[in-house]
Amino acid sequence: MIVLSAVMSTTDRLLLTTGTLYGWDIHKNVLHTGASDTQVKSASRWMVLIAAALSFVAAINPPALLAWLIWMGIGLMLATYCVPLLAGLYWRGATREGGIASMVVGMAGAVVFGYIHRYVTPLPVHFSFFAFIASAVAMVIVGLLTRKTNPEVLDATETGMRF
């Protein structure tokens, strides 16, 4: 019962996020810049219904590559977002430029190592592990080569440990 509750809560949050992002970011800012709040809310609700219907159809007849798509998504998130997020929270040497470089290298590494794993030779571990390592290396190298964040800002946000 607990697992089902977690699945329902996550699905609900994803549907609401999809609707909200569509309503405000696409409908109001791109398609209809003069849309009123009521029109944006209506567009958001329609997008929630459309996303729910598509999810329902995919759940009834899941694609053959569903497990692969899930692992690919998790791997891309690990390789792209994990290092900048953790370094930004816990390493005082992390910089904006290091985070950007880390994300770019992580994404590119995931694509390259995913290709190698799928079409050249199977890797001994999930391809995202190698992309994660490349992302971490990029964060450290670029973080050390670029201008450091003001220590007062780091202290105010309680970022990293002070040595």
Short mmCIF file of C-alpha atoms in Angstrom, two decimals:
data_model
loop_
_atom_site.label_atom_id
_atom_site.label_comp_id
_atom_site.label_asym_id
_atom_site.label_seq_id
_atom_site.Cartn_x
_atom_site.Cartn_y
_atom_site.Cartn_z
CA MET A 1 0.00 0.00 0.00
CA ILE A 2 2.86 2.38 0.80
CA VAL A 3 4.50 1.76 -2.58
CA LEU A 4 1.23 2.38 -4.38
CA SER A 5 0.82 5.66 -2.49
CA ALA A 6 4.32 6.72 -3.50
CA VAL A 7 3.64 5.86 -7.15
CA MET A 8 0.36 7.77 -7.13
CA SER A 9 1.94 10.79 -5.45
CA THR A 10 4.82 10.86 -7.93
CA THR A 11 2.50 10.46 -10.91
CA ASP A 12 0.26 13.23 -9.60
CA ARG A 13 3.21 15.57 -9.14
CA LEU A 14 4.58 14.79 -12.62
CA LEU A 15 1.20 15.43 -14.25
CA LEU A 16 0.74 18.71 -12.39
CA THR A 17 4.28 19.81 -13.25
CA THR A 18 3.73 18.94 -16.92
CA GLY A 19 0.52 20.95 -17.02
CA THR A 20 2.00 23.94 -15.21
CA LEU A 21 5.15 24.01 -17.32
CA TYR A 22 3.12 23.83 -20.50
CA GLY A 23 0.64 26.47 -19.34
CA TRP A 24 3.14 29.09 -18.25
CA ASP A 25 6.32 28.34 -20.16
CA ILE A 26 4.93 27.30 -23.54
CA HIS A 27 1.34 28.52 -23.80
CA LYS A 28 1.77 31.95 -22.17
CA ASN A 29 5.40 32.74 -23.05
CA VAL A 30 5.57 31.26 -26.57
CA LEU A 31 2.22 30.47 -28.18
CA HIS A 32 -0.12 33.11 -26.70
CA THR A 33 1.86 35.87 -25.01
CA GLY A 34 -1.28 37.84 -24.17
CA ALA A 35 -3.11 34.93 -22.53
CA SER A 36 -4.95 35.67 -19.30
CA ASP A 37 -4.44 33.67 -16.13
CA THR A 38 -7.76 31.89 -16.74
CA GLN A 39 -6.65 30.86 -20.23
CA VAL A 40 -3.31 29.63 -18.89
CA LYS A 41 -5.11 27.60 -16.21
CA SER A 42 -7.38 26.07 -18.85
CA ALA A 43 -4.41 25.20 -21.08
CA SER A 44 -2.65 23.64 -18.09
CA ARG A 45 -5.70 21.49 -17.29
CA TRP A 46 -5.95 20.29 -20.89
CA MET A 47 -2.27 19.38 -20.88
CA VAL A 48 -2.74 17.36 -17.67
CA LEU A 49 -5.57 15.44 -19.36
CA ILE A 50 -3.50 14.85 -22.50
CA ALA A 51 -0.45 13.72 -20.52
CA ALA A 52 -2.61 11.41 -18.39
CA ALA A 53 -4.20 9.88 -21.50
CA LEU A 54 -0.81 9.31 -23.13
CA SER A 55 0.53 7.78 -19.93
CA PHE A 56 -2.50 5.50 -19.72
CA VAL A 57 -2.03 4.31 -23.31
CA ALA A 58 1.69 3.71 -22.69
CA ALA A 59 0.89 1.76 -19.52
CA ILE A 60 -1.62 -0.49 -21.28
CA ASN A 61 0.73 -1.26 -24.17
CA PRO A 62 4.27 -0.50 -22.92
CA PRO A 63 7.00 -0.05 -25.51
CA ALA A 64 9.47 -2.91 -25.82
CA LEU A 65 12.32 -0.61 -24.86
CA LEU A 66 10.61 0.75 -21.73
CA ALA A 67 13.20 -0.63 -19.29
CA TRP A 68 16.00 0.65 -21.52
CA LEU A 69 14.39 4.09 -21.70
CA ILE A 70 14.04 4.21 -17.91
CA TRP A 71 17.69 3.25 -17.36
CA MET A 72 18.79 5.70 -20.04
CA GLY A 73 16.87 8.51 -18.34
CA ILE A 74 18.30 7.67 -14.93
CA GLY A 75 21.79 7.42 -16.42
CA LEU A 76 21.48 10.78 -18.16
CA MET A 77 20.29 12.45 -14.97
CA LEU A 78 23.16 10.91 -12.99
CA ALA A 79 25.76 11.96 -15.53
CA THR A 80 24.35 15.43 -16.14
CA TYR A 81 22.93 16.75 -12.87
CA CYS A 82 24.39 14.80 -9.96
CA VAL A 83 27.91 16.26 -9.92
CA PRO A 84 26.91 19.95 -10.29
CA LEU A 85 24.23 19.55 -7.64
CA LEU A 86 26.43 17.81 -5.08
CA ALA A 87 29.49 19.94 -5.81
CA GLY A 88 27.41 23.10 -5.59
CA LEU A 89 26.16 22.05 -2.16
CA TYR A 90 29.28 20.56 -0.61
CA TRP A 91 32.41 21.82 -2.40
CA ARG A 92 33.45 25.43 -1.88
CA GLY A 93 35.59 25.27 -5.02
CA ALA A 94 32.60 24.69 -7.30
CA THR A 95 31.96 27.51 -9.74
CA ARG A 96 29.22 28.38 -12.21
CA GLU A 97 31.54 27.61 -15.11
CA GLY A 98 32.50 24.29 -13.52
CA GLY A 99 28.84 23.36 -13.19
CA ILE A 100 28.15 24.17 -16.82
CA ALA A 101 31.23 22.25 -17.99
CA SER A 102 30.28 19.33 -15.77
CA MET A 103 26.78 19.18 -17.26
CA VAL A 104 28.01 19.43 -20.84
CA VAL A 105 30.72 16.80 -20.36
CA GLY A 106 28.32 14.55 -18.45
CA MET A 107 25.69 14.70 -21.19
CA ALA A 108 28.23 14.22 -23.97
CA GLY A 109 29.88 11.40 -22.04
CA ALA A 110 26.53 9.67 -21.51
CA VAL A 111 25.82 9.81 -25.24
CA VAL A 112 29.30 8.54 -26.17
CA PHE A 113 29.49 5.80 -23.54
CA GLY A 114 25.87 4.82 -24.20
CA TYR A 115 26.69 4.41 -27.87
CA ILE A 116 29.81 2.38 -27.07
CA HIS A 117 27.86 0.16 -24.68
CA ARG A 118 24.99 -0.41 -27.11
CA TYR A 119 26.77 -0.67 -30.46
CA VAL A 120 30.49 -1.35 -29.93
CA THR A 121 31.06 -3.50 -26.85
CA PRO A 122 29.16 -3.96 -23.60
CA LEU A 123 30.75 -2.05 -20.73
CA PRO A 124 31.33 -3.79 -17.38
CA VAL A 125 29.05 -1.32 -15.56
CA HIS A 126 26.24 1.02 -16.61
CA PHE A 127 27.45 3.55 -19.16
CA SER A 128 26.44 6.46 -16.94
CA PHE A 129 29.15 5.58 -14.41
CA PHE A 130 31.86 6.57 -16.91
CA ALA A 131 29.98 9.74 -17.85
CA PHE A 132 29.58 10.55 -14.13
CA ILE A 133 33.36 10.24 -13.64
CA ALA A 134 34.00 12.49 -16.67
CA SER A 135 31.50 15.00 -15.28
CA ALA A 136 33.27 15.03 -11.89
CA VAL A 137 36.67 15.49 -13.52
CA ALA A 138 35.32 18.41 -15.58
CA MET A 139 33.85 20.01 -12.44
CA VAL A 140 37.14 19.79 -10.56
CA ILE A 141 39.36 20.97 -13.41
CA VAL A 142 37.16 23.90 -14.45
CA GLY A 143 36.40 24.75 -10.81
CA LEU A 144 40.10 25.02 -10.05
CA LEU A 145 40.82 27.08 -13.18
CA THR A 146 38.04 29.66 -12.82
CA ARG A 147 37.45 32.54 -10.43
CA LYS A 148 36.20 31.38 -7.05
CA THR A 149 32.87 32.33 -5.56
CA ASN A 150 33.01 35.08 -2.94
CA PRO A 151 33.64 33.42 0.48
CA GLU A 152 31.00 35.68 2.07
CA VAL A 153 28.36 34.24 -0.28
CA LEU A 154 29.51 30.70 0.52
CA ASP A 155 29.35 31.44 4.26
CA ALA A 156 25.91 33.03 3.99
CA THR A 157 24.54 30.02 2.09
CA GLU A 158 26.43 27.53 4.28
CA THR A 159 27.98 25.94 1.20
CA GLY A 160 30.64 23.30 1.82
CA MET A 161 32.91 22.80 4.76
CA ARG A 162 35.32 25.53 5.85
CA PHE A 163 38.88 24.34 6.36
#
